[in-house]
Coordinates of C-alpha atoms and ligand atoms in Angstrom, one line a residue:
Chain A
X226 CA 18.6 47.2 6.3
X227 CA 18.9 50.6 5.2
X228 CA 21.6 50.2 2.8
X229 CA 21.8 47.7 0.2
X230 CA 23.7 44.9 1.8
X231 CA 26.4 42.4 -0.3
X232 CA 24.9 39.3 -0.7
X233 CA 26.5 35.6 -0.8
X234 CA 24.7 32.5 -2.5
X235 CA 24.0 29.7 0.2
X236 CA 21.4 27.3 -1.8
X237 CA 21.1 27.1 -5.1
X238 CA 17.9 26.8 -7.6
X239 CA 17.3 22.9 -7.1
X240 CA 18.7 22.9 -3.8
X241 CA 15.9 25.2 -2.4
X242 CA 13.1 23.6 -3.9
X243 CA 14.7 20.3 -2.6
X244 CA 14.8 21.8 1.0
X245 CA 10.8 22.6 0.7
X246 CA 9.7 19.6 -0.8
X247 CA 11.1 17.8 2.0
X248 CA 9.7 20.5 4.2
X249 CA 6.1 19.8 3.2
X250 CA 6.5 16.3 3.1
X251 CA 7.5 16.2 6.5
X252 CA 5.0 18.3 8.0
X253 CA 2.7 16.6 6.1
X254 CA 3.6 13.0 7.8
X255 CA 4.3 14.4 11.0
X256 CA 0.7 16.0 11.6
X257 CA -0.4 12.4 9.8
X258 CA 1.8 10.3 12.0
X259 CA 0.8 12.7 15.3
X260 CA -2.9 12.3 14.4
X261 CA -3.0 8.3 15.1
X262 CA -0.4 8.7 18.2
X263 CA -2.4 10.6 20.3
X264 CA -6.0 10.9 20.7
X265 CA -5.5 14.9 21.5
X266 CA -3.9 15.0 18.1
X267 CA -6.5 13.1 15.8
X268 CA -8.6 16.2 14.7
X269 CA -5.3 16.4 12.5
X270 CA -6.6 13.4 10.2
X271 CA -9.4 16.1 9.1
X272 CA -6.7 17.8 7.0
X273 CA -6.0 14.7 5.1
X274 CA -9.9 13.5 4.4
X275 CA -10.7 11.9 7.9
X276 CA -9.2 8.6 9.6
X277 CA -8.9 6.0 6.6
X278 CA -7.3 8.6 3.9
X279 CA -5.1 9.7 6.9
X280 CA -4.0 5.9 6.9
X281 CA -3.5 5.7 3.4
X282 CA -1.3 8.5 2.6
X283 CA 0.4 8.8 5.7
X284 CA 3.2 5.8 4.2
X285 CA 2.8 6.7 0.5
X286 CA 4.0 10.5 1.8
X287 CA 6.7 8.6 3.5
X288 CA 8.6 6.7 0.8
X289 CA 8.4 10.0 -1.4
X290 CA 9.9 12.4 1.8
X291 CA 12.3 9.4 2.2
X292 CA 13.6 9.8 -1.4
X293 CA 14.1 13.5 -1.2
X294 CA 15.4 13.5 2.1
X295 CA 18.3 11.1 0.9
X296 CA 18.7 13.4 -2.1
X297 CA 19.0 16.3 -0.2
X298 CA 21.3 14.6 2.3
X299 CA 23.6 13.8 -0.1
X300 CA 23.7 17.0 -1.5
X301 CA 24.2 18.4 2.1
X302 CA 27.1 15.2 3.7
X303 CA 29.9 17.0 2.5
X304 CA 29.7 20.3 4.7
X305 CA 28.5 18.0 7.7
X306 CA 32.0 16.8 9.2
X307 CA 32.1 17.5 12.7
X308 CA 35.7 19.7 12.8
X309 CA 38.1 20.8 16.2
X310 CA 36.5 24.6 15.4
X311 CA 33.2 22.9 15.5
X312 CA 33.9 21.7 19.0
X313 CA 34.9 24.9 20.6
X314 CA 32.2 26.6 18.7
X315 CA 29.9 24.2 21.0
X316 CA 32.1 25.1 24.1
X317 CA 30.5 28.5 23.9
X318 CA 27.1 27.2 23.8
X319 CA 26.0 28.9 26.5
X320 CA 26.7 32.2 25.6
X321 CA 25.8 31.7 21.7
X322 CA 22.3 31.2 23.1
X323 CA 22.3 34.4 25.3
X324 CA 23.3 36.1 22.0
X325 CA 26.8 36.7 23.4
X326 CA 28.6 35.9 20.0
X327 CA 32.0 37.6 20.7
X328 CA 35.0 36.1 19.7
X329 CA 33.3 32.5 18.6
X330 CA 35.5 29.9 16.6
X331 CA 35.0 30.1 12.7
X332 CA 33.0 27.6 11.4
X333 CA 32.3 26.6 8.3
X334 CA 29.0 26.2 6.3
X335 CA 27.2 24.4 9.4
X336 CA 27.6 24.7 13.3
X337 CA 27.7 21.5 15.4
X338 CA 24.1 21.8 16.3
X339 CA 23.2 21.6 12.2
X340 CA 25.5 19.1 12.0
X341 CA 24.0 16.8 15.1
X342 CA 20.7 17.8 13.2
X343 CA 21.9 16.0 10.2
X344 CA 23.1 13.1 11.2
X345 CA 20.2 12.7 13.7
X346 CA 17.4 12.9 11.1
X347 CA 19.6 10.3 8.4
X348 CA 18.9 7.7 11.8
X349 CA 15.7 8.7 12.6
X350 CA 14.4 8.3 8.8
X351 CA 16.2 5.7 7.9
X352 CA 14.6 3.7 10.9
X353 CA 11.1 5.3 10.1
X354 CA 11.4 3.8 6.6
X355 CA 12.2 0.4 7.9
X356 CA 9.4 0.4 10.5
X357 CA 6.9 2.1 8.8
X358 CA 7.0 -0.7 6.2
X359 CA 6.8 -3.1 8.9
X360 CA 3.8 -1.4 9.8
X361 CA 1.9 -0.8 6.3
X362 CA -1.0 -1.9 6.2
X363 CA -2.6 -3.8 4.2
X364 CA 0.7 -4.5 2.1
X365 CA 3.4 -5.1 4.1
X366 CA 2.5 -5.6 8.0
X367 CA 0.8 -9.3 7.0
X368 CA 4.2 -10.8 6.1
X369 CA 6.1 -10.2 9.5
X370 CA 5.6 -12.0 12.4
X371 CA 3.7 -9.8 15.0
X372 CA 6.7 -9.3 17.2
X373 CA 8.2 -7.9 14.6
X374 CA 5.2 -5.6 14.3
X375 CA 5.1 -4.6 17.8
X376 CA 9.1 -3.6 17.6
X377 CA 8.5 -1.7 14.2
X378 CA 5.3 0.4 15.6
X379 CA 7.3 1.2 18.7
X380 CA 10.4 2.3 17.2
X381 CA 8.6 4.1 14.6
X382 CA 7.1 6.0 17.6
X383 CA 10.2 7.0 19.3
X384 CA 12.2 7.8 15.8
X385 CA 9.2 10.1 14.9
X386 CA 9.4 11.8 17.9
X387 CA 12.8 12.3 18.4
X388 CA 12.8 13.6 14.6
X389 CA 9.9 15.9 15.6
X390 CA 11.7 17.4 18.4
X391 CA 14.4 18.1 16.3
X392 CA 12.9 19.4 13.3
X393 CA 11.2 22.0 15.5
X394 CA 14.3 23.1 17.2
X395 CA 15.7 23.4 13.8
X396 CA 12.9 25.9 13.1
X397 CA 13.0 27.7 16.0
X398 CA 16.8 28.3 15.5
X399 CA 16.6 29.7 12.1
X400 CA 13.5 32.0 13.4
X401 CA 16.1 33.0 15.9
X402 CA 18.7 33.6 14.0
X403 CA 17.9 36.7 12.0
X404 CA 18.6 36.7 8.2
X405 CA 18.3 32.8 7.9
X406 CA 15.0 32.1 6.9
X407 CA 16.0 33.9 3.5
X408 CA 19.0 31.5 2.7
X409 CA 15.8 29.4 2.5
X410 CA 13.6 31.3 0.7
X411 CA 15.2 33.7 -1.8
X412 CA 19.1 31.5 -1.5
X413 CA 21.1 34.3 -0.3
X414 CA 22.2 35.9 2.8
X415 CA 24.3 38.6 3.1
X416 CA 27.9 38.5 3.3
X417 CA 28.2 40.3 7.2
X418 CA 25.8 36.8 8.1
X419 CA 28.0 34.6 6.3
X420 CA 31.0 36.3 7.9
X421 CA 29.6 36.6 11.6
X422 CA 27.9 33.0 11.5
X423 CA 29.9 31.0 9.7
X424 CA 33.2 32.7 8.8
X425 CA 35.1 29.8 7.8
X426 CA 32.8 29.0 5.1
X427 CA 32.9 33.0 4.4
X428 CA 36.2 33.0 3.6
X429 CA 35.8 29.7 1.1
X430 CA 33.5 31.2 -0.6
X431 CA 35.6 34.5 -0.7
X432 CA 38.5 32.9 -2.1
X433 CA 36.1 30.9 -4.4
X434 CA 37.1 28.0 -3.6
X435 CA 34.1 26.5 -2.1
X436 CA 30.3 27.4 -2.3
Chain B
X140 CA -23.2 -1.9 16.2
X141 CA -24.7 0.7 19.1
X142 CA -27.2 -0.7 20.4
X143 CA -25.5 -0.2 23.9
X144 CA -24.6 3.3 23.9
X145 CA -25.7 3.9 27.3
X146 CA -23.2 0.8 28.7
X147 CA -20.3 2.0 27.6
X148 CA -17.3 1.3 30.1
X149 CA -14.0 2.1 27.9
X150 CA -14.1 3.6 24.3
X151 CA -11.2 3.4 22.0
X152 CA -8.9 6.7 21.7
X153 CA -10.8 8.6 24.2
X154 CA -9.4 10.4 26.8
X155 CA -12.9 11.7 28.7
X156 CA -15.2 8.7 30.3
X157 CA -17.6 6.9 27.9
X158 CA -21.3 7.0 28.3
X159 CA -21.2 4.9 31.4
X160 CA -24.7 5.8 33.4
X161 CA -26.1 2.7 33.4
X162 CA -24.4 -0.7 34.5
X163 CA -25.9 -4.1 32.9
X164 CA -24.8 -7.0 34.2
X165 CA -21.1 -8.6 33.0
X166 CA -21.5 -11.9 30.9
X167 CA -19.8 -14.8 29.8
X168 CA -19.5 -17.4 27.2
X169 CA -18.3 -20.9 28.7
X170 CA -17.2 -22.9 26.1
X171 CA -16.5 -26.8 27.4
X172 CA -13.6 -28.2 25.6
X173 CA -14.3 -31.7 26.9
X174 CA -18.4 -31.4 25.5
X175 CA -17.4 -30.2 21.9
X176 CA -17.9 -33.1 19.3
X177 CA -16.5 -30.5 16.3
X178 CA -20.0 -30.5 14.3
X179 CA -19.3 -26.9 13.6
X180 CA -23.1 -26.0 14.0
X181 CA -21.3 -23.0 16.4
X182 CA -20.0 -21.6 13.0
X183 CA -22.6 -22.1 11.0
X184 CA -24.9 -20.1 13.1
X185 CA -22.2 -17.4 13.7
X186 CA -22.5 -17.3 9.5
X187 CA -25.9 -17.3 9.5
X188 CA -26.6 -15.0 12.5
X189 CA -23.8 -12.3 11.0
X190 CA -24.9 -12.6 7.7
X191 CA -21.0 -13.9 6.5
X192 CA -20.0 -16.0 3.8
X193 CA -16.7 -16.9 3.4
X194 CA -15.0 -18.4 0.3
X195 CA -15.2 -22.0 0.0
X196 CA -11.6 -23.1 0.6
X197 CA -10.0 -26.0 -0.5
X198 CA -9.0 -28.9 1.7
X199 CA -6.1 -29.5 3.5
X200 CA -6.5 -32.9 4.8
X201 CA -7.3 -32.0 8.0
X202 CA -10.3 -31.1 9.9
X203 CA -9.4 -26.9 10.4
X204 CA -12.3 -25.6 7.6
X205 CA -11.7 -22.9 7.3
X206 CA -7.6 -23.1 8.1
X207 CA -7.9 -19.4 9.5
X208 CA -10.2 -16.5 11.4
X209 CA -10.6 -14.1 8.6
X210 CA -13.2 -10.8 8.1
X211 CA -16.0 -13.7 6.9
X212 CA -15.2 -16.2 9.8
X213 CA -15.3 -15.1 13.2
X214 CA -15.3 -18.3 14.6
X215 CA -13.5 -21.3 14.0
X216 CA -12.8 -25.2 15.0
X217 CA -9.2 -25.9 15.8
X218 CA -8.1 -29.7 15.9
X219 CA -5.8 -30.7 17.8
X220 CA -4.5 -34.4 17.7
X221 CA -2.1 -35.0 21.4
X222 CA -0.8 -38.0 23.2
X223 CA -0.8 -36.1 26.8
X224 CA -0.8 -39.8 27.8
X225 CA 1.3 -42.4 26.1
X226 CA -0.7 -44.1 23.6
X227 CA -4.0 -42.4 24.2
X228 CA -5.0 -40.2 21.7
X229 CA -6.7 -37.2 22.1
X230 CA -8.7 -35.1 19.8
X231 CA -8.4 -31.9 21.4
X232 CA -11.1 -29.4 19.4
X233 CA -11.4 -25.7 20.7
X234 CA -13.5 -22.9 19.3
X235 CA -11.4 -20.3 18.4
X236 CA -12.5 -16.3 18.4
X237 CA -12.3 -13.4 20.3
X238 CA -12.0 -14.0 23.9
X239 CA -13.5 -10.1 25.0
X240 CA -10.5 -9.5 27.3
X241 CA -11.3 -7.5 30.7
X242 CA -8.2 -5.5 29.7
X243 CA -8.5 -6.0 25.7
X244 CA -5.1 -4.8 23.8
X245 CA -7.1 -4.3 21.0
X246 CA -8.8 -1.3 22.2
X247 CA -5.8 -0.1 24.1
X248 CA -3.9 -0.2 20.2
X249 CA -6.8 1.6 18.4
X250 CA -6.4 4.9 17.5
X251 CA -9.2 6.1 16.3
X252 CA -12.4 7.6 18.6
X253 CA -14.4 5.0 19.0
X254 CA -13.8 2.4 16.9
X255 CA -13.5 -0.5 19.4
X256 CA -16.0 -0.3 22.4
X257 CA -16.0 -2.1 25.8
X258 CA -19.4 -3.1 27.3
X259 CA -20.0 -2.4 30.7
X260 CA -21.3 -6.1 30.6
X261 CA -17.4 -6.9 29.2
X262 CA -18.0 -7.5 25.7
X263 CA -15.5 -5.7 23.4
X264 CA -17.2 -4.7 20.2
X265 CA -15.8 -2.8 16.7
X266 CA -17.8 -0.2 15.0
X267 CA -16.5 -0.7 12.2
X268 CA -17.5 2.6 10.8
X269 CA -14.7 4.2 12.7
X270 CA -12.0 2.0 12.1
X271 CA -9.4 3.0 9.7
X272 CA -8.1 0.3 9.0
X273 CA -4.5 1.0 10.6
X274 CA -3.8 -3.1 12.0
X275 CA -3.2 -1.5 15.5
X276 CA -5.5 -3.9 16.9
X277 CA -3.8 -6.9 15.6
X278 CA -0.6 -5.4 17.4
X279 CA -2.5 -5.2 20.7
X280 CA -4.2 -8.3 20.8
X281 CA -2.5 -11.2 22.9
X282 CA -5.1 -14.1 21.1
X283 CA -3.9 -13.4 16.8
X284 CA -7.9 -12.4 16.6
X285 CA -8.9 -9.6 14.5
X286 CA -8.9 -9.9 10.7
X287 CA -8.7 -7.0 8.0
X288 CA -11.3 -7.2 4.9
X289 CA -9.5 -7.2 1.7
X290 CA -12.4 -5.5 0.8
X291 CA -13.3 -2.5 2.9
X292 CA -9.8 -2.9 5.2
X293 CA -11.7 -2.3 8.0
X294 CA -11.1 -4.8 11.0
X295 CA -13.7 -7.8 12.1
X296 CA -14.1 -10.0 14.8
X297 CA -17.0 -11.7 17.1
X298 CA -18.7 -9.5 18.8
X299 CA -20.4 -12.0 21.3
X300 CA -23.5 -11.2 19.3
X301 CA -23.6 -8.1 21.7
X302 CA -26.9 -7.1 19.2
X303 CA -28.7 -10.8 20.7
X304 CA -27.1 -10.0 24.1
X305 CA -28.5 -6.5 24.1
X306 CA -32.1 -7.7 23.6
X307 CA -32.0 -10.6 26.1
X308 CA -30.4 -13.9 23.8
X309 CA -27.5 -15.4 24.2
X310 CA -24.7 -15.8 21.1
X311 CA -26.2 -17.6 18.3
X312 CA -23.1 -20.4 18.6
X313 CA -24.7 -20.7 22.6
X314 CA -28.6 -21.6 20.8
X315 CA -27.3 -23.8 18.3
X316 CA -24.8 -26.1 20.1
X317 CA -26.2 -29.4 20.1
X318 CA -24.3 -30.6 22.8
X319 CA -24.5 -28.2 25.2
X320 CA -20.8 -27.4 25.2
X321 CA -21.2 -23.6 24.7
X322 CA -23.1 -21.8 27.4
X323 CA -24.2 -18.2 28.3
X324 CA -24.8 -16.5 31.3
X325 CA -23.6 -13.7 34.1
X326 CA -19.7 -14.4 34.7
X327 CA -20.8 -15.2 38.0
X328 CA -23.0 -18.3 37.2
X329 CA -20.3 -19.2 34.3
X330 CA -17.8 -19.7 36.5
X331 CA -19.6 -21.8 38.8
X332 CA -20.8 -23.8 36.5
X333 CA -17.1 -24.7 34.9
X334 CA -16.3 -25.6 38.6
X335 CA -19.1 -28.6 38.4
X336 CA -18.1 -29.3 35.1
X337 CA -13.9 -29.2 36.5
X338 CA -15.0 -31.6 39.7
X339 CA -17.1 -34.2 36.9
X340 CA -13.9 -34.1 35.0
X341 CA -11.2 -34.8 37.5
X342 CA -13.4 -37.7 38.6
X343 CA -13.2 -39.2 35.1
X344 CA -9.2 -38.8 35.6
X345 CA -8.6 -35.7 34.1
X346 CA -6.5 -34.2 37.0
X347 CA -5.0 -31.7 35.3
X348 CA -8.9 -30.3 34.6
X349 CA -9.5 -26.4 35.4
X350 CA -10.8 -22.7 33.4
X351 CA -8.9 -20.9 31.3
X352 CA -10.0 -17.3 32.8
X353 CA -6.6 -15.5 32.4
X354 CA -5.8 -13.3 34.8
X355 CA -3.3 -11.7 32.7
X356 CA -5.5 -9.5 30.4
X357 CA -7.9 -8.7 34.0
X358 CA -9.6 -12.2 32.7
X359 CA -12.2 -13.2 29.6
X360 CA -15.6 -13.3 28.7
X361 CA -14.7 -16.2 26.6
X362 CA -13.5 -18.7 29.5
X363 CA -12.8 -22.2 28.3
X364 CA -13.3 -25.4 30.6
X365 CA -10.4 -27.7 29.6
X366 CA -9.3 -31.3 29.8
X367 CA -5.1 -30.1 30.4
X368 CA -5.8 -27.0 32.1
X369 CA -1.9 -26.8 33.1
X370 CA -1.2 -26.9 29.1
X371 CA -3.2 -24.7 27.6
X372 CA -0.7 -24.8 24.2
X373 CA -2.0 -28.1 24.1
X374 CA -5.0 -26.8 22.4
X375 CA -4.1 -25.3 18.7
X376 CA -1.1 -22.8 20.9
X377 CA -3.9 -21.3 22.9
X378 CA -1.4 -18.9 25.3
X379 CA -0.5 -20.1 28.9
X380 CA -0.4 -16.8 30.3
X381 CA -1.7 -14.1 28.0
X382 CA -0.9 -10.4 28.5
X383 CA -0.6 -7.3 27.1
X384 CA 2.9 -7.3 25.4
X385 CA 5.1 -4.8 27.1
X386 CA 6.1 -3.4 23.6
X387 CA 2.4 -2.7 23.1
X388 CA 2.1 -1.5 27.1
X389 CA 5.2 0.7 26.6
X390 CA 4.0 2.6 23.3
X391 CA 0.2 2.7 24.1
X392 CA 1.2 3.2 28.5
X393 CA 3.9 5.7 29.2
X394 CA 5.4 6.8 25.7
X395 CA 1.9 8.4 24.4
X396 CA 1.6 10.8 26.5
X397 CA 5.1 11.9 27.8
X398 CA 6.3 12.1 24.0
X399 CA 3.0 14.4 23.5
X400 CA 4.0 16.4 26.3
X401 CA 8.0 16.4 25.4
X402 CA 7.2 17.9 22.2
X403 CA 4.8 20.5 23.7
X404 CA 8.0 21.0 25.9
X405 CA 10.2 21.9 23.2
X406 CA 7.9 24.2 21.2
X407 CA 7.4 25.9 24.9
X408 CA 11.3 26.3 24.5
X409 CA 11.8 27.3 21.8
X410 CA 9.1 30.4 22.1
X411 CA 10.1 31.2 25.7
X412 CA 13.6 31.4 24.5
X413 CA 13.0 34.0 21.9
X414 CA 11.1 35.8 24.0
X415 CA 13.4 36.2 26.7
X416 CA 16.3 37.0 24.7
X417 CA 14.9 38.2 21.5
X418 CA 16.6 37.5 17.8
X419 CA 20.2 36.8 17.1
X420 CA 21.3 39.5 15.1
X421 CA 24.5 40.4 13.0
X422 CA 25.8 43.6 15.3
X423 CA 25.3 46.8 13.3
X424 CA 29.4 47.4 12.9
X425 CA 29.8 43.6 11.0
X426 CA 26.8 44.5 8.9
X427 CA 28.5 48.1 7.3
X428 CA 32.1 46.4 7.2
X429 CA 32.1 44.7 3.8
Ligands
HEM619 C1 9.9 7.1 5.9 C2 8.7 6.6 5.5 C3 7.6 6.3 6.4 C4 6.7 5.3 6.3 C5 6.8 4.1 5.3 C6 5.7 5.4 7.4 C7 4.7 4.5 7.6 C8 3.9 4.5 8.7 C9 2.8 3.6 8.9 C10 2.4 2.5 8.0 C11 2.1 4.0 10.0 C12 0.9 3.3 10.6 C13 -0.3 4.2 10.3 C14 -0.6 4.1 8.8 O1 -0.8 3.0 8.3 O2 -0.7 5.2 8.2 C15 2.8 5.1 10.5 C16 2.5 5.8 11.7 C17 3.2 6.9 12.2 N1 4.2 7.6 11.5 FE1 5.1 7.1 9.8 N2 6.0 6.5 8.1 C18 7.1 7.1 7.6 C19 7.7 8.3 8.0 C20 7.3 9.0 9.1 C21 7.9 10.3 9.5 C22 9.0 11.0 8.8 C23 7.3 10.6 10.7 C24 7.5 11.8 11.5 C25 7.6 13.0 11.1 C26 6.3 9.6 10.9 C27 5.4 9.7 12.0 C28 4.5 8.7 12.3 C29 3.8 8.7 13.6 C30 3.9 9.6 14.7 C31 2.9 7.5 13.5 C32 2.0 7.1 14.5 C33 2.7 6.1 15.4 C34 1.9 5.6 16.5 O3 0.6 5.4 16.3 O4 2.4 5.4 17.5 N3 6.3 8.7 10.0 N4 3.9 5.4 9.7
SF4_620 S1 -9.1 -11.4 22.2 FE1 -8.0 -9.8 21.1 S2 -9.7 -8.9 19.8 FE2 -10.7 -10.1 21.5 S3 -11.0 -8.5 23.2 FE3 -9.0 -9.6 23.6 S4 -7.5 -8.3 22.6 FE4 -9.5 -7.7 21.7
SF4_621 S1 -7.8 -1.4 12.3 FE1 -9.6 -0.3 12.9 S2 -10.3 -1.3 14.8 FE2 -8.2 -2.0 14.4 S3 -6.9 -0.5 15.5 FE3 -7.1 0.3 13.5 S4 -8.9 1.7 13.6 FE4 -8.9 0.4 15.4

């Protein structure tokens, strides 16, 4: 940008480092986790000491991304209503993806598919804290019955897959969309973003009536 | 223990074939329910042969010493006290351990390269200094057999004394039975003899006598001749019809490697889409509005 662009404040301070401590946390346990699904995939317990400290952490990185997940959630439930605009926002689907952005609903802070991200990562961790501690060993895995065990282990599986999948759509989308990755960085993005993405929540902010 | 590192047939978490040039011949342990008189001399040696002491436990008023399998005890005596008859007791005593499973869940669980090793003469055998400890083989296996250490939380079990077997011995528990109920041989020979033994037995009444080889994990190298062969839970729960569960087939069968492949997918799509359409972008005239 050649001219010095307005700028509008989309994360605050504590909400950013929030966002990347999650961030690491979860990278951290998915190339854990990936590293005892899949034999292609096991060269990843090198980055956490080999096989047995892979093992160890892997659950202990959990609980902690758990916690700062929900914390960041919370912060987050309140913009992540699904709305009417919100639905014929996702009507257009198929041309927001060809970059055909004319004349699109006004959202507010979050489109649908950040919304459906939301809501599908509160399941998917939720049930990957409950079967993961199913599945610690050597603390927690001895007291169920081995049914149990087999459930927990398969639904862990599937949760952290389908939480995978969506975290790296999530990252694709804000490489995609230009000018995101610094609401994430730095906080800010500027004011034509706010406006073209999420106008709605533009015009809140404008008015100073939201944030 | 490698001592067999030529004869290996299936090698846990590994997706190329195992060092598989040479084919020894596949064994089995026969262990006659109807011969066992409980002296425990099968454990003893198992302790002495392995070098395992576990902790003196206390006792529970019954027989069961120790009550459970654990890291130290690979092998264990399980008492069973049934009236398949009215009024005739029965002192049912099994041997319990690993069975070495044709199609061993255990090694289908593991996740880590190597850790658990199939024999091409069917014994299944942990290296322990690959195993991380993870419990996956407890998940796998249909028999409640492997055992963590408290200590260095990696996973035990028999290993068929595949180091004796290697060299030309059979188990310690085989050498030391005093009876003769344990024997050792090619699977072949093993299963003929538990047919003489079946026909001796069903002439002495027992008409429900016949091996516990179960099909449903491809068979054992652990094959029991028993007195109620159509009630195998008769004998301390041992399972009717073993298998793989299908929770355990499902996660470790088709979900590995199409979820691999789904997320390879999606990081395929997400590039590809970028590529072919390039950024999204605020259009120049929004951007000089404000
Ligand atoms: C929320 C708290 C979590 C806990 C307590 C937990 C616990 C566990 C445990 C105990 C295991 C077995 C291996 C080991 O002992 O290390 C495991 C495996 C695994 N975890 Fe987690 N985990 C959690 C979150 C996650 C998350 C967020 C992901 C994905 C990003 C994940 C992905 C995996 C995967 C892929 C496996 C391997 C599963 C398999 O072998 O099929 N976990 N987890
Ligand atoms: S009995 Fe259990 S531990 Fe032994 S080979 Fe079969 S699955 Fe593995
Ligand atoms: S505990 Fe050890 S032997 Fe058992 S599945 Fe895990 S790595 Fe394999």
């Amino acid at each position: 940008m050649s001219h010095s662009a307005k700028l509008v404040t989309r994360y605050t301070a504590p909400e950013r480092v929030n966002h990347w401590f999650v961030t690491i946390t979860f990278v951290m346990l998915a190339f854990s986790g990936l590293a005892l699904f899949h034999p292609a995939f096991f060269f990843l317990t090198n980055l956490f000491g080999g096989g047995p400290w892979t093992r160890i952490l892997h659950p202990f990185i959990g609980v902690v991304m758990f916690v700062s997940f929900m914390a960041f959630a919370l912060r987050m439930l309140k913009y992540n209503h699904i709305t009417p605009a919100d639905k014929q926002w996702l009507a257009r689907l198929p041309d927001i993806v060809r970059n055909h952005d004319d004349n699109l609903p006004e959202i507010g802070k979050y489109n649908i598919g950040q919304k459906y991200l939301f809501w599908t990562l509160i399941i998917t961790i939720v049930l990957l804290l409950i079967s993961g501690i199913v599945i610690w060993q050597p603390y927690f895995a001895p007291k169920f019955s081995i049914d149990m065990v087999r459930l927990a282990v398969l639904v862990h599986a599937f949760a952290a897959f389908v939480a995978i999948a969506s975290i790296m759509v999530h990252v694709s989308a804000a490489i995609w969309v230009k000018g995101s990755v610094r609401a994430m960085t730095r906080g800010t993005v500027t004011a034509a973003w706010a406006r073209h993405h999420h106008g709605q929540w533009y015009k809140e902010i404008a008015k100073g009536s939201g944030k | 223990m490698s001592m067999q590192s030529l004869d290996i047939q299936r090698r846990s978490a590994t997706t190329t074939p195992s060092p598989d040039a040479r084919q020894t011949l596949e064994v089995a342990k026969l262990i006659d329910v109807s011969k066992c008189i409980g002296c425990k001399a099968c454990q003893s040696a198992c302790m002495e042969w392995n070098d395992l002491r576990d902790e003196v436990g206390s006792n529970a008023g019954i027989y069961d010493n120790p009550r459970d399998l654990s890291d130290q005890s690979w092998t264990v005596m399980r008492f069973s006290e049934v009236e398949v008859q009215q009024g005739k007791l029965e002192w049912l005593i099994r041997k319990d351990g690993c069975m070495h499973c044709a199609d061993p869940g255990c090694l289908k669980a593991c996740p880590s390269p190597g850790a658990i090793v199939q024999y091409s003469n069917g014994i299944v055998d942990f290296h322990e200094e690959n195993c991380i400890g993870c419990g996956y083989c407890i998940t796998g296996c249909p028999f409640n057999v492997p055992r963590i250490s408290q200590k260095d939380n990696k996973a035990y079990k028999c290993t068929l004394c595949s180091d004796r077997v290697a060299v030309g011995q059979e188990p310690a528990c085989v050498k030391t039975c005093p009876t003769g109920a344990i024997v050792f041989g090619s699977k072949e020979d093993m299963i003929d003899h538990a047919q003489e033994r079946i026909a001796d037995l069903k002439e002495r009444g027992y008409d429900n006598a016949g091996l516990y080889d179960p099909q449903g994990v491809g068979g054992t190298h652990v094959m029991y001749v028993l007195q109620h062969a159509d009630q195998p839970e008769l004998y301390h729960g041992l399972p009717k019809d073993p298998h793989i569960s299908p929770m355990v087939g499902l996660w470790k069968g088709i979900a590995k490697p199409l979820m691999s492949f789904g997320l390879g997918l999606v990081a395929l799509a997400g590039f590809f889409h970028y590529i072919k359409v390039g950024p999204k972008e605020v259009p120049e005239d929004e951007e000089t509005e404000s």
